[in-house]
mmCIF file of C-alpha atoms in Angstrom:
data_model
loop_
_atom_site.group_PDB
_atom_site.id
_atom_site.type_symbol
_atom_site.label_atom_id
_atom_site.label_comp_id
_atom_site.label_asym_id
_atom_site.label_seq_id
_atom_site.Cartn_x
_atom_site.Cartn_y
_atom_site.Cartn_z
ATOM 1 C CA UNK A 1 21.934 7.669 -11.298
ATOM 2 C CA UNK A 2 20.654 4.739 -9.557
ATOM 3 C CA UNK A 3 17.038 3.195 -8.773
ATOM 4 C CA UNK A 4 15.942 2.581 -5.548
ATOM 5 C CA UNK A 5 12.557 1.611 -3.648
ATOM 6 C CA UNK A 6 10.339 4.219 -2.194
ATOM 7 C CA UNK A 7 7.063 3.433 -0.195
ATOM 8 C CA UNK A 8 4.689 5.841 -2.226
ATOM 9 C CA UNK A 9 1.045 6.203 -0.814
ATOM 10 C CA UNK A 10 -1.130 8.662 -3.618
ATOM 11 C CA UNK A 11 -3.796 10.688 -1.151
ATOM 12 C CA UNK A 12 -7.236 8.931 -2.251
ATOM 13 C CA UNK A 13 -5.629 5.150 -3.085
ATOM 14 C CA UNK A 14 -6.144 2.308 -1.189
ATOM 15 C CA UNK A 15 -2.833 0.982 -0.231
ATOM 16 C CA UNK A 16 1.104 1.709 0.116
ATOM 17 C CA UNK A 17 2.909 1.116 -3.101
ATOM 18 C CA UNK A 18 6.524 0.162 -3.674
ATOM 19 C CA UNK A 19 7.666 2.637 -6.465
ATOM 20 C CA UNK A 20 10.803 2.331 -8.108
ATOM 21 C CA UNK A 21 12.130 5.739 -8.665
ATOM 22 C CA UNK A 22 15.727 6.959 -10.343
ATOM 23 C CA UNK A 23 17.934 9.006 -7.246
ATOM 24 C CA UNK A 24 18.488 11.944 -9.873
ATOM 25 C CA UNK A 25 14.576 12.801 -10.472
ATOM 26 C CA UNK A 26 13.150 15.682 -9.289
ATOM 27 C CA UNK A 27 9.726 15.714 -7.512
ATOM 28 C CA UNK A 28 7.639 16.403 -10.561
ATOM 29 C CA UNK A 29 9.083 12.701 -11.669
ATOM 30 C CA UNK A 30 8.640 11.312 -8.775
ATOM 31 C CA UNK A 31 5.201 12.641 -8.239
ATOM 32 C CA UNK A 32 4.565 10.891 -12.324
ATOM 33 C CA UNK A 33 6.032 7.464 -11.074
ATOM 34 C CA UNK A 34 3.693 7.047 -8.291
ATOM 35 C CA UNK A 35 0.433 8.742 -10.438
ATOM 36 C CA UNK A 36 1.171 6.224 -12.794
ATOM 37 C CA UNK A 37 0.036 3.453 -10.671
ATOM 38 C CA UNK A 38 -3.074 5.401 -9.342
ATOM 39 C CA UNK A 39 -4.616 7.569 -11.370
ATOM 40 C CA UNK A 40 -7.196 6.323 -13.589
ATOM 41 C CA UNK A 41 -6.321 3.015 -12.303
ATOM 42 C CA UNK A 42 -8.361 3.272 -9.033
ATOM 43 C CA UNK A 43 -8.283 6.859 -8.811
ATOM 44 C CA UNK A 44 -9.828 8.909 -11.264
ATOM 45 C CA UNK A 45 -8.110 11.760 -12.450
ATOM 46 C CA UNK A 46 -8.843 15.156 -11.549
ATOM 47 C CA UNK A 47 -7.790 18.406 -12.792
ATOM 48 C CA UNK A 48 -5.362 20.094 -10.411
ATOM 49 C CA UNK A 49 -1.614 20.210 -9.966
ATOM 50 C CA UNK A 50 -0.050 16.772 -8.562
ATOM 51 C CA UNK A 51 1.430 17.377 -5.020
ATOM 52 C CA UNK A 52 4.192 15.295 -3.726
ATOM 53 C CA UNK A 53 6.140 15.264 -0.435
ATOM 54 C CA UNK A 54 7.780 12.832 2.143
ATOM 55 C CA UNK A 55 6.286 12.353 5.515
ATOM 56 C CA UNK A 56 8.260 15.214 6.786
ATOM 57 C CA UNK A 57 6.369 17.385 4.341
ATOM 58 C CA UNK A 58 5.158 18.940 1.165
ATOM 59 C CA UNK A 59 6.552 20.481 -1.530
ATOM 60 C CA UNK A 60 4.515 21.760 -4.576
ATOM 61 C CA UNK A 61 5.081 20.356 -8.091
ATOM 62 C CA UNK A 62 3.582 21.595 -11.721
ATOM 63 C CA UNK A 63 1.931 18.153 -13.769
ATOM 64 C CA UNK A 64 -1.548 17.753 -13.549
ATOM 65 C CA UNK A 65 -3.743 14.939 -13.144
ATOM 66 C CA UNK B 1 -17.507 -27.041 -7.362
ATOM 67 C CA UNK B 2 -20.141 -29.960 -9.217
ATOM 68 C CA UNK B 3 -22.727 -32.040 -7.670
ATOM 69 C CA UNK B 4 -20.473 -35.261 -6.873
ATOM 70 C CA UNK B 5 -17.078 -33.382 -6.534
ATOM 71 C CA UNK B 6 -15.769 -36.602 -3.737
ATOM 72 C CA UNK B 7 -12.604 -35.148 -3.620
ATOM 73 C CA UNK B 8 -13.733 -31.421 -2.649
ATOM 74 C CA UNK B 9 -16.232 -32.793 0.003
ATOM 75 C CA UNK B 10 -13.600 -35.075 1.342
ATOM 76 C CA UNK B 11 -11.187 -32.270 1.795
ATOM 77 C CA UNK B 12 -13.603 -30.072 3.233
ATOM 78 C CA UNK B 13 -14.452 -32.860 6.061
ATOM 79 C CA UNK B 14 -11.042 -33.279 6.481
ATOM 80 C CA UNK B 15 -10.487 -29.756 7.209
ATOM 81 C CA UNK B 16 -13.553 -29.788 9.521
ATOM 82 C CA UNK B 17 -12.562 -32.486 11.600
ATOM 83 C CA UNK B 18 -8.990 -30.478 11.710
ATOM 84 C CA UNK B 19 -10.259 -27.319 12.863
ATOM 85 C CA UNK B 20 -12.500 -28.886 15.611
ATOM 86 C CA UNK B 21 -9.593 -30.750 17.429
ATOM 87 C CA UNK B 22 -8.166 -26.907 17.222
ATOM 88 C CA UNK B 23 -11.019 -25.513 19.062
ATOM 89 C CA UNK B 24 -11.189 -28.433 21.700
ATOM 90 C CA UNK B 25 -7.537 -27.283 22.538
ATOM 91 C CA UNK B 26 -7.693 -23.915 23.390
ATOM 92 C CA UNK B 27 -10.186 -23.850 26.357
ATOM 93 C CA UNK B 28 -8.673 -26.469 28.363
ATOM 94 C CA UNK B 29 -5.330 -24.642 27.666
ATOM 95 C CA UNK B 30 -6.560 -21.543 28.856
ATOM 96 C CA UNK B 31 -8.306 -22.936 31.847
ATOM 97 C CA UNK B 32 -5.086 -24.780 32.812
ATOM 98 C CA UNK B 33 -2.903 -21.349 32.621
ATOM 99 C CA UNK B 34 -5.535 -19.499 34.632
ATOM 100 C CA UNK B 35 -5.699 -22.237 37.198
ATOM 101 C CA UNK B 36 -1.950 -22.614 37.596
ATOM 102 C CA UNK B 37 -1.537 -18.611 37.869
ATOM 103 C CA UNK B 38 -0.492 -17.519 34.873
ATOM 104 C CA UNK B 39 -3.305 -15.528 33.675
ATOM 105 C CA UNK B 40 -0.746 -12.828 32.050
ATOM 106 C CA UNK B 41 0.511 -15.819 29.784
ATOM 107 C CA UNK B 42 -3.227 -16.870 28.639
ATOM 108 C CA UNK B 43 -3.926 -12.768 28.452
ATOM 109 C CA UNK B 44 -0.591 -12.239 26.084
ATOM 110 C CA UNK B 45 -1.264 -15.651 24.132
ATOM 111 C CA UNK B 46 -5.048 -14.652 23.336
ATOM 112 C CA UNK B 47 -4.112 -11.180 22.735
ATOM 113 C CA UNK B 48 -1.092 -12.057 20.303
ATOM 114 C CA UNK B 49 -3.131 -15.073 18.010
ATOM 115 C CA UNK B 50 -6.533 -12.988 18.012
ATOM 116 C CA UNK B 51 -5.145 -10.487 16.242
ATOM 117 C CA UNK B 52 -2.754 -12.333 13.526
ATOM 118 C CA UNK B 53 -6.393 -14.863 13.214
ATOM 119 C CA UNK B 54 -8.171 -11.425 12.364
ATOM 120 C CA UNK B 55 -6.115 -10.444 9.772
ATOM 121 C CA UNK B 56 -6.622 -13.851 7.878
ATOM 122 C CA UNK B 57 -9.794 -14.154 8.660
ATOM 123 C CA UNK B 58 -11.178 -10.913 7.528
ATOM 124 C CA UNK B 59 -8.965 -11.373 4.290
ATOM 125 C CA UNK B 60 -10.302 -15.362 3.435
ATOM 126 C CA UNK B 61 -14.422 -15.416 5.103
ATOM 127 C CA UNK B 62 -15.057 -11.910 4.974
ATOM 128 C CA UNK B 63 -14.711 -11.877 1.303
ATOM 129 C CA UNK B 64 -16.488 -15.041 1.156
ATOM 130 C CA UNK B 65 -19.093 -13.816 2.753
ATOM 131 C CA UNK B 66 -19.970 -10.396 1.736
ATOM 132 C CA UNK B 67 -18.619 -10.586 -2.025
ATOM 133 C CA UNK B 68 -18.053 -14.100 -3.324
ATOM 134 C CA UNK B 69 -21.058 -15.348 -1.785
ATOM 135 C CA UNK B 70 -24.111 -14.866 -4.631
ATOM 136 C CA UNK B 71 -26.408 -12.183 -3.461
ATOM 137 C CA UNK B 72 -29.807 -14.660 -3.091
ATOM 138 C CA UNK B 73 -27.730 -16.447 -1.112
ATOM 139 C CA UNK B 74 -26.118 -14.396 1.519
ATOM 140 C CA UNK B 75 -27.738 -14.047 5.374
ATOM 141 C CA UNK B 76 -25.486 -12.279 7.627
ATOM 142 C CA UNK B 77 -23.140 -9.691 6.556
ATOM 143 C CA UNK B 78 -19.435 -10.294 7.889
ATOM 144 C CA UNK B 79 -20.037 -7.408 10.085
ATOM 145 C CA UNK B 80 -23.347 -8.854 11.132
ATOM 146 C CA UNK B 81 -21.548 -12.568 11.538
ATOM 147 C CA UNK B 82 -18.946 -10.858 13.572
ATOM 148 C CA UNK B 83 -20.769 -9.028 15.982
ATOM 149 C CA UNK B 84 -22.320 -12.153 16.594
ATOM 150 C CA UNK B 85 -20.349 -14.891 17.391
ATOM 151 C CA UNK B 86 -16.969 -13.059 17.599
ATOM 152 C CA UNK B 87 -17.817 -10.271 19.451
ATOM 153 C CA UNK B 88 -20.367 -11.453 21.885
ATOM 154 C CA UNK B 89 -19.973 -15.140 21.938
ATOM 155 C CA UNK B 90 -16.673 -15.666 21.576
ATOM 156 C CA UNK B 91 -15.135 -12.451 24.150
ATOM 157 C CA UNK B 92 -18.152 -14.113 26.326
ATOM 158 C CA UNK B 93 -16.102 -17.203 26.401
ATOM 159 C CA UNK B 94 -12.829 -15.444 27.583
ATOM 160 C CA UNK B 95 -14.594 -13.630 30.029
ATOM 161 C CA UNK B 96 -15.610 -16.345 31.754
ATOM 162 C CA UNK B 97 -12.043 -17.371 32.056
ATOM 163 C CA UNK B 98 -11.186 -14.171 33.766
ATOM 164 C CA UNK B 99 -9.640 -12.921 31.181
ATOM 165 C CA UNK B 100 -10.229 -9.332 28.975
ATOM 166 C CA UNK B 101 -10.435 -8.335 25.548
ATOM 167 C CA UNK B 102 -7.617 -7.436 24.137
ATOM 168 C CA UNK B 103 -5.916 -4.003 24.035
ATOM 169 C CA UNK B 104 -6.715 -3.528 20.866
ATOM 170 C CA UNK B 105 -10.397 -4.630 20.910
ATOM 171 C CA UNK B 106 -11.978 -1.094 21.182
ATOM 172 C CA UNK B 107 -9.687 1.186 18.849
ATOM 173 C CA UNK B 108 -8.307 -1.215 16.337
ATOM 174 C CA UNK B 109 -10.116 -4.476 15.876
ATOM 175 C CA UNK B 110 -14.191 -2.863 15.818
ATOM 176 C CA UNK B 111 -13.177 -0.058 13.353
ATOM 177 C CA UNK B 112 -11.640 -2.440 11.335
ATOM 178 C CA UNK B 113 -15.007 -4.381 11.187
ATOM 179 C CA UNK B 114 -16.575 -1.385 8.901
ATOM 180 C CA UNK B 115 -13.202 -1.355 6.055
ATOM 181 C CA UNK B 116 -10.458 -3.848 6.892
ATOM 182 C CA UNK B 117 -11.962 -6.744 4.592
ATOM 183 C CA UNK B 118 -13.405 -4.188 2.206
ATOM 184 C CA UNK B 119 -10.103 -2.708 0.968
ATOM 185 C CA UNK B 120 -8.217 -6.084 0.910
ATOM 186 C CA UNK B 121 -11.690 -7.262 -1.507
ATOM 187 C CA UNK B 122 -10.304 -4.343 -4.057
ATOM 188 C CA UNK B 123 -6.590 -5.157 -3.892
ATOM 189 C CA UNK B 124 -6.996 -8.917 -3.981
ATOM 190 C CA UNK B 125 -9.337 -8.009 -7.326
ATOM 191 C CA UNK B 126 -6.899 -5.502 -8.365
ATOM 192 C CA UNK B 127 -3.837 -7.722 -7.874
ATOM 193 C CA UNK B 128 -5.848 -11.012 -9.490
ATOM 194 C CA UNK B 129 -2.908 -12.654 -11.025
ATOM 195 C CA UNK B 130 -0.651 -13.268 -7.869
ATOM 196 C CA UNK B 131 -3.343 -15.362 -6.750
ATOM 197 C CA UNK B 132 -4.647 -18.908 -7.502
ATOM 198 C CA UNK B 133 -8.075 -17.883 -7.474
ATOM 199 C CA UNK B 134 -10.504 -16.300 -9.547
ATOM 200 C CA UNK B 135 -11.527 -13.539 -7.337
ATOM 201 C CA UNK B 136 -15.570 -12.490 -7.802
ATOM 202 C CA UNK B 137 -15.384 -8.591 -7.844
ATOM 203 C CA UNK B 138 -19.130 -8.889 -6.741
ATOM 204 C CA UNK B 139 -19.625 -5.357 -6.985
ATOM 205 C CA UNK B 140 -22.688 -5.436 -9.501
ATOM 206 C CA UNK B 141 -25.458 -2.392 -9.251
ATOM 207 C CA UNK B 142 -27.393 -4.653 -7.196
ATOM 208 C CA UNK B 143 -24.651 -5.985 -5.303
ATOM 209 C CA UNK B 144 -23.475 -2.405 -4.332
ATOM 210 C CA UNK B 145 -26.903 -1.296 -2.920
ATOM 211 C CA UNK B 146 -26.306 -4.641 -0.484
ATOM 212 C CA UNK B 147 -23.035 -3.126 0.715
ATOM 213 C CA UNK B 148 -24.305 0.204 0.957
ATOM 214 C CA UNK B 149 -27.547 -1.189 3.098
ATOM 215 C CA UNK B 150 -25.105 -3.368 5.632
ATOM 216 C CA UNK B 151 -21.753 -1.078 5.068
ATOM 217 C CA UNK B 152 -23.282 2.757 4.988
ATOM 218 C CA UNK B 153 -20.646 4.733 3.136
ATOM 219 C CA UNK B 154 -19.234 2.063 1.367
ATOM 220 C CA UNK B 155 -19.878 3.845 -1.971
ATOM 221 C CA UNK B 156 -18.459 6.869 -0.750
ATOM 222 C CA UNK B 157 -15.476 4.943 0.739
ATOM 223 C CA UNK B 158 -14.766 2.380 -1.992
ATOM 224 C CA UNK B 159 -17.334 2.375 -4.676
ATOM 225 C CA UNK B 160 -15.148 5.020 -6.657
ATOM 226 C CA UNK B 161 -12.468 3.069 -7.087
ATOM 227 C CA UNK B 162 -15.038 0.277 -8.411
ATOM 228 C CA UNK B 163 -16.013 3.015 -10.804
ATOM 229 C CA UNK B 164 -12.718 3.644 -12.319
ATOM 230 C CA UNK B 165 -11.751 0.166 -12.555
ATOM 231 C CA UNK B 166 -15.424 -0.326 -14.268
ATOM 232 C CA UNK B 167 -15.060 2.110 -16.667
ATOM 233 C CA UNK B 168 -11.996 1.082 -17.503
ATOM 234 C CA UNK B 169 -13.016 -2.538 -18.915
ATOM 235 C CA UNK B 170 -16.676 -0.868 -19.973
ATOM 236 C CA UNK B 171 -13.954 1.349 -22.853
ATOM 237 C CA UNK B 172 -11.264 -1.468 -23.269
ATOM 238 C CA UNK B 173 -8.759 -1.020 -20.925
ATOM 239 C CA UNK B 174 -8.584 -3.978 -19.071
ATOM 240 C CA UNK B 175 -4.791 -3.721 -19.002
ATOM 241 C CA UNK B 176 -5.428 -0.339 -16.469
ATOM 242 C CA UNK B 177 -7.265 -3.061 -14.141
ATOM 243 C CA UNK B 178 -3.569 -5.135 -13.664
ATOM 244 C CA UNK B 179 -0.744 -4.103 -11.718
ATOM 245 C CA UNK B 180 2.752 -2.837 -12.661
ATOM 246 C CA UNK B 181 4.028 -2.531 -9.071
ATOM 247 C CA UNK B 182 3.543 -4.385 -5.984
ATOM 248 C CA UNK B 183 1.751 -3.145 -2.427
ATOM 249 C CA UNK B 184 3.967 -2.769 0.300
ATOM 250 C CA UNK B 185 3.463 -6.009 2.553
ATOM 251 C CA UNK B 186 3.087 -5.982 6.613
ATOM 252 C CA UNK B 187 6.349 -7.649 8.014
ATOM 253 C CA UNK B 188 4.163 -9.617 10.882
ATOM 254 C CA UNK B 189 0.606 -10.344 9.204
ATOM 255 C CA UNK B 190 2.264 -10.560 5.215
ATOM 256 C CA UNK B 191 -1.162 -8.831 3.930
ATOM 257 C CA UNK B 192 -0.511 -5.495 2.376
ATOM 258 C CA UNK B 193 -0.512 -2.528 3.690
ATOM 259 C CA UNK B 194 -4.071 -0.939 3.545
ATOM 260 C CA UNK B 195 -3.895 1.572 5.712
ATOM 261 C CA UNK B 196 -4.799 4.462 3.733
ATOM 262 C CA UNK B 197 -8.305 3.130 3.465
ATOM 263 C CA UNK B 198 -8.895 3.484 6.738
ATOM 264 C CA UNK B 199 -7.727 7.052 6.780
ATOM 265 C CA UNK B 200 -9.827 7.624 3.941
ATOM 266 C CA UNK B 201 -12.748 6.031 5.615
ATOM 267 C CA UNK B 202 -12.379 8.234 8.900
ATOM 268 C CA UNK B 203 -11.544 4.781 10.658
ATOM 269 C CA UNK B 204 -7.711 5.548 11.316
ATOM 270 C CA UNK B 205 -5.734 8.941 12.383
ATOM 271 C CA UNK B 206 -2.953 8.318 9.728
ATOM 272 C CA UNK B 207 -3.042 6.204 6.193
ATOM 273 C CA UNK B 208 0.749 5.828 7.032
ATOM 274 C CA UNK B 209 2.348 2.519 7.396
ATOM 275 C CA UNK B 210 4.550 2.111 10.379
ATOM 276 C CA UNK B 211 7.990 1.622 10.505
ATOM 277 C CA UNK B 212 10.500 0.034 12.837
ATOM 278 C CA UNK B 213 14.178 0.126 13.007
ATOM 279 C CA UNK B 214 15.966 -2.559 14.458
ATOM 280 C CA UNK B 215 19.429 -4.038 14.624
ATOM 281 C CA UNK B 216 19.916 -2.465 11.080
ATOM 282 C CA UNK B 217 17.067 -3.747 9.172
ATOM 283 C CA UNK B 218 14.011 -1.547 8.661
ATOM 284 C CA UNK B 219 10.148 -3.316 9.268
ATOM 285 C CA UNK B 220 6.897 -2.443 7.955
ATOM 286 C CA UNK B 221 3.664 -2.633 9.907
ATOM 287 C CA UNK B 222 0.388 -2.602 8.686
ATOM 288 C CA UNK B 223 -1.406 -1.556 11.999
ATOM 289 C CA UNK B 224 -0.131 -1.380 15.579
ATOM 290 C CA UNK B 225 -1.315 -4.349 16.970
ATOM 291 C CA UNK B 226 0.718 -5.686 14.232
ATOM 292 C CA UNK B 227 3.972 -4.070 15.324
ATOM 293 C CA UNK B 228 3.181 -4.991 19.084
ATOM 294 C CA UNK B 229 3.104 -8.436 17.931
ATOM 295 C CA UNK B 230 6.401 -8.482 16.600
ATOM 296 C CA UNK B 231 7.767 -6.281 19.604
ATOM 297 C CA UNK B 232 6.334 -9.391 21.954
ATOM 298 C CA UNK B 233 8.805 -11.485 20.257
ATOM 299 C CA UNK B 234 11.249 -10.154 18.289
ATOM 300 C CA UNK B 235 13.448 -13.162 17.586
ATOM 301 C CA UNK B 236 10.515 -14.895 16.467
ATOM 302 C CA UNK B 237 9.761 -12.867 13.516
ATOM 303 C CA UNK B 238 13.001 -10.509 12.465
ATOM 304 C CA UNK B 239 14.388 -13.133 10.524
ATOM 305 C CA UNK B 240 10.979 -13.449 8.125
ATOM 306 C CA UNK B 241 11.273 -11.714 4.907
ATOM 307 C CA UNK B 242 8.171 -10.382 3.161
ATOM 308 C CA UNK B 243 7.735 -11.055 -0.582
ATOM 309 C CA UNK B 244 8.574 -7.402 -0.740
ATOM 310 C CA UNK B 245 11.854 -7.897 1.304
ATOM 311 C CA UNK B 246 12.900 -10.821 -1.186
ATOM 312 C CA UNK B 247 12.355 -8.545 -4.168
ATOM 313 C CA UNK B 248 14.358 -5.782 -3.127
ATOM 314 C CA UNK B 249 16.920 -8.178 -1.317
ATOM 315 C CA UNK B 250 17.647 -9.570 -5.023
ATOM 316 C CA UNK B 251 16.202 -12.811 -4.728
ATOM 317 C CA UNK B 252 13.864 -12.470 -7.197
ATOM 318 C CA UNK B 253 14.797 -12.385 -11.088
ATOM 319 C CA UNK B 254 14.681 -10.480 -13.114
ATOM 320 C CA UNK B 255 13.046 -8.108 -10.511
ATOM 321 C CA UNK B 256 9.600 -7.329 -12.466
ATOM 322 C CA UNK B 257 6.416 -8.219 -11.819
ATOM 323 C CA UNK B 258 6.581 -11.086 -14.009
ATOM 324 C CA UNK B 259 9.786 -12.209 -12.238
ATOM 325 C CA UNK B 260 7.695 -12.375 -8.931
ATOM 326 C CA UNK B 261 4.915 -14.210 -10.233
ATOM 327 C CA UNK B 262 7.463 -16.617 -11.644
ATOM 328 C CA UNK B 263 8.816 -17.017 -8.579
ATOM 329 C CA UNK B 264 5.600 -17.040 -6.829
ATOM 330 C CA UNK B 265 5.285 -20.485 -9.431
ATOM 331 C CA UNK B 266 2.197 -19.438 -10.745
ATOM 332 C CA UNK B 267 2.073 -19.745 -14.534
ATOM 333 C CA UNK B 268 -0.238 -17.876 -16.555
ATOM 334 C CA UNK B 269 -3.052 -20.875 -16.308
ATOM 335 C CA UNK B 270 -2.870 -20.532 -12.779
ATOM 336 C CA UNK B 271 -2.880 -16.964 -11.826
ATOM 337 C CA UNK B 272 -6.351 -15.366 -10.582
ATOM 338 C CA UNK B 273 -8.712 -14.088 -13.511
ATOM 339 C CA UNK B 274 -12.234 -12.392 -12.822
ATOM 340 C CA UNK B 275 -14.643 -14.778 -12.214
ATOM 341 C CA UNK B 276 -17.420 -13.579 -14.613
ATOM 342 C CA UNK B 277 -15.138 -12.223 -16.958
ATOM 343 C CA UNK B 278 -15.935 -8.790 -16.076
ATOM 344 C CA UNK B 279 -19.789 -9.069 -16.313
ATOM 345 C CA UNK B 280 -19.930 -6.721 -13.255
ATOM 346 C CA UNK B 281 -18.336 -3.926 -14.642
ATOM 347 C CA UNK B 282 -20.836 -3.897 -18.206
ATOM 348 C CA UNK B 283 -23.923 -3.966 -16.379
ATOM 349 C CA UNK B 284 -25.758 -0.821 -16.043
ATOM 350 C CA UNK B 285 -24.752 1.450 -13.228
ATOM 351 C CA UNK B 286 -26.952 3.379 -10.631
ATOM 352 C CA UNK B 287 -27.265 7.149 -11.344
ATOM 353 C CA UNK B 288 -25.601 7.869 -7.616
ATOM 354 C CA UNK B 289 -25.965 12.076 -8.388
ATOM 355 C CA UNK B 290 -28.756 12.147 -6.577
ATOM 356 C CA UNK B 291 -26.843 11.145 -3.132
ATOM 357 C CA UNK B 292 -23.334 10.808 -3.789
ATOM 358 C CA UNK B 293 -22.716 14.637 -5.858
#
C-alpha cells in the first residue's frame, strides 16, 4: 500500500487535478478521491452513478454523486 | 490604491518607462533579421515569445479587464481589446515585416480569446490563498449579464460553477470554496492546466493535458503551442521544475497544501482573500430558467 500522484480530470470541472490516491484502491475509491475535489465544489452534484476510467478507457463504478 | 499613493505611481512610471524601451527593441530587431536573411529566425522568435506573452497576458490584463475592473468603469472587453490592437494592429505590424502569424494563430490562439482567461478567472478565485492578491470574483448578477452580452455562453460555460461556489458561501460553506489539492501546472507556461474548459466550451477536441516523455522524465503541457515551445528548445526548459514537480519530487514539507504555501512564503496575512468578502455571492441571483433550463 503506497500513495502515489494521479492527474485526475472530473468530466464537467475546469482543470486537471493532482489526486493523491492509495495503489491498493479500487475504482469506486478512486472515483471518491477525485469527486471529492469537484463535486459540490464547482460541480454540483447530480444523481447518477460516478464513472471513472484512465485515458485508455472506462470502466463503470457504483457511488453516486 | 489612495489619492497620493507616491510610491504606487512611482512604480507604475517606472514600469512604463521599462516596458517602452521593450517595445522600441523588438522592431529594429526584427527588421535587422529580415534584412540580413534570416527571416526563419525572426518567424521562430515571434512565434515562440507570442505565445508564452499570451499565456501571461490573458492570465494578468484579461482579468483586469473583464472582472477586476468595476463594471461603470469598463470600455472594451478583453476580447474586444484584443481584436483590436493584438489582432489587427499588432499582426499588421509583422506583416509588414514579411513575416506571418504564427502557426498557431487560427486554431489555438483566437479560440482561446472566447475561454482561456475565463477559466484561469475561476481557478485563480478558487485557488485565492496561493496568491498575494485579493482576487475580485466580479461575477455579481449584474456583472454576469456583462459577460454574457460580450462572452455569449459564458453562463452556460462557466456561470455554473459560479453557482456552486455561490451557494456554497450563501449556506456557510466557505471552506467548500478553498482547495485541498493542487491543479496540475503546464511544464513551459507554469499556469495550470485548463484544458478541460475548453473542451467543455466546444473550443478544444480533447480536455486532456498533454504529455511528453523524454530522457526519463515525464512533461505536462497545457496546449500544443506550449509543447512546441519546449520541443524548439529542449535544453532550455527540461531542467525547470513546476511547483507540481517540486511537490512530488519531495522538496516540499510536509507535502500538504499548507506545506506548499509555506514554501510558497506566503503567510496567512499574505495569501489572496476575496476582495468584497464574498458580497458577490449574497446578492440576489437572476432566475436563468427561462434561458438556461
Amino acid at each position: 500500500m503506497a500513495l502515489f500522484p494521479l492527474q485526475a480530470l472530473f468530466e464537467g470541472d475546469l482543470v486537471v487535478l493532482l489526486v493523491p490516491v492509495d495503489d491498493g484502491d479500487p475504482m469506486t475509491v478512486v472515483a471518491d478521491k477525485v469527486a471529492h475535489h469537484v463535486v459540490d465544489h464547482r460541480v454540483a452534484a447530480r444523481d447518477r452513478p460516478l464513472r471513472s476510467g484512465t485515458t485508455g478507457g472506462r470502466c463503470p463504478t457504483t457511488p453516486r454523486w | 490604491m489612495k489619492v497620493g499613493d507616491v510610491d504606487f505611481g512611482a512604480l507604475i512610471s517606472s514600469i512604463q518607462t521599462d516596458e517602452a524601451r521593450h517595445s522600441q527593441q523588438g522592431e529594429p530587431t526584427i527588421k535587422l533579421l529580415v534584412e540580413h536573411g534570416r527571416k526563419d529566425v525572426a518567424q521562430q522568435l515571434v512565434d515562440h515569445m507570442f505565445w508564452r506573452s499570451w499565456r501571461l497576458f490573458a492570465l494578468l490584463t484579461g482579468l483586469s479587464m473583464d472582472y477586476y475592473t468595476p463594471l461603470e468603469h469598463r470600455g472594451h472587453s478583453f476580447k474586444e481589446f484584443m481584436r483590436e490592437w493584438i489582432c489587427k494592429q499588432f499582426l499588421d505590424q509583422f506583416r509588414d515585416f514579411g513575416l506571418e502569424k504564427p502557426w498557431y494563430w487560427d486554431e489555438h490562439f483566437l479560440p482561446e480569446l472566447d475561454w482561456y482567461h475565463h477559466a484561469l478567472q475561476l481557478g485563480i478565485w478558487y485557488w485565492r490563498p496561493t496568491v498575494w492578491w485579493n482576487p475580485d470574483a466580479g461575477v455579481a448578477p449584474e456583472e454576469r449579464d456583462w459577460l454574457e452580452e460580450k462572452y455569449p455562453g459564458w453562463h452556460d460555460n462557466f456561470g455554473g460553477h459560479w453557482d456552486v461556489i455561490a451557494t456554497n458561501l450563501r449556506e456557510g460553506r466557505p471552506e467548500a470554496t478553498l482547495p485541498e489539492t493542487f491543479p496540475m501546472i503546464c511544464n513551459l507556461c507554469h499556469v495550470p492546466v485548463v484544458a478541460p474548459a475548453g473542451y467543455r466550451a466546444g473550443k478544444l477536441a480533447s480536455p486532456l493535458p498533454r504529455v511528453l516523455d523524454r530522457d526519463g522524465r515525464r512533461y505536462v503541457f497545457c496546449s500544443a503551442p506550449c509543447q512546441w515551445v519546449f520541443e524548439q528548445a529542449p535544453r532550455r526548459f527540461q531542467g525547470h521544475t513546476t511547483i507540481i514537480d517540486r511537490f512530488l519530487g519531495g522538496q516540499i514539507q510536509p507535502p500538504t497544501m499548507e506545506g506548499a504555501l509555506a514554501y510558497m512564503g506566503l503567510s496567512p496575512e499574505e495569501m489572496g482573500r476575496d476582495a468584497t468578502d464574498y458580497a458577490w455571492a449574497h446578492a440576489a441571483p437572476r432566475d436563468r430558467t427561462a434561458t438556461h433550463g
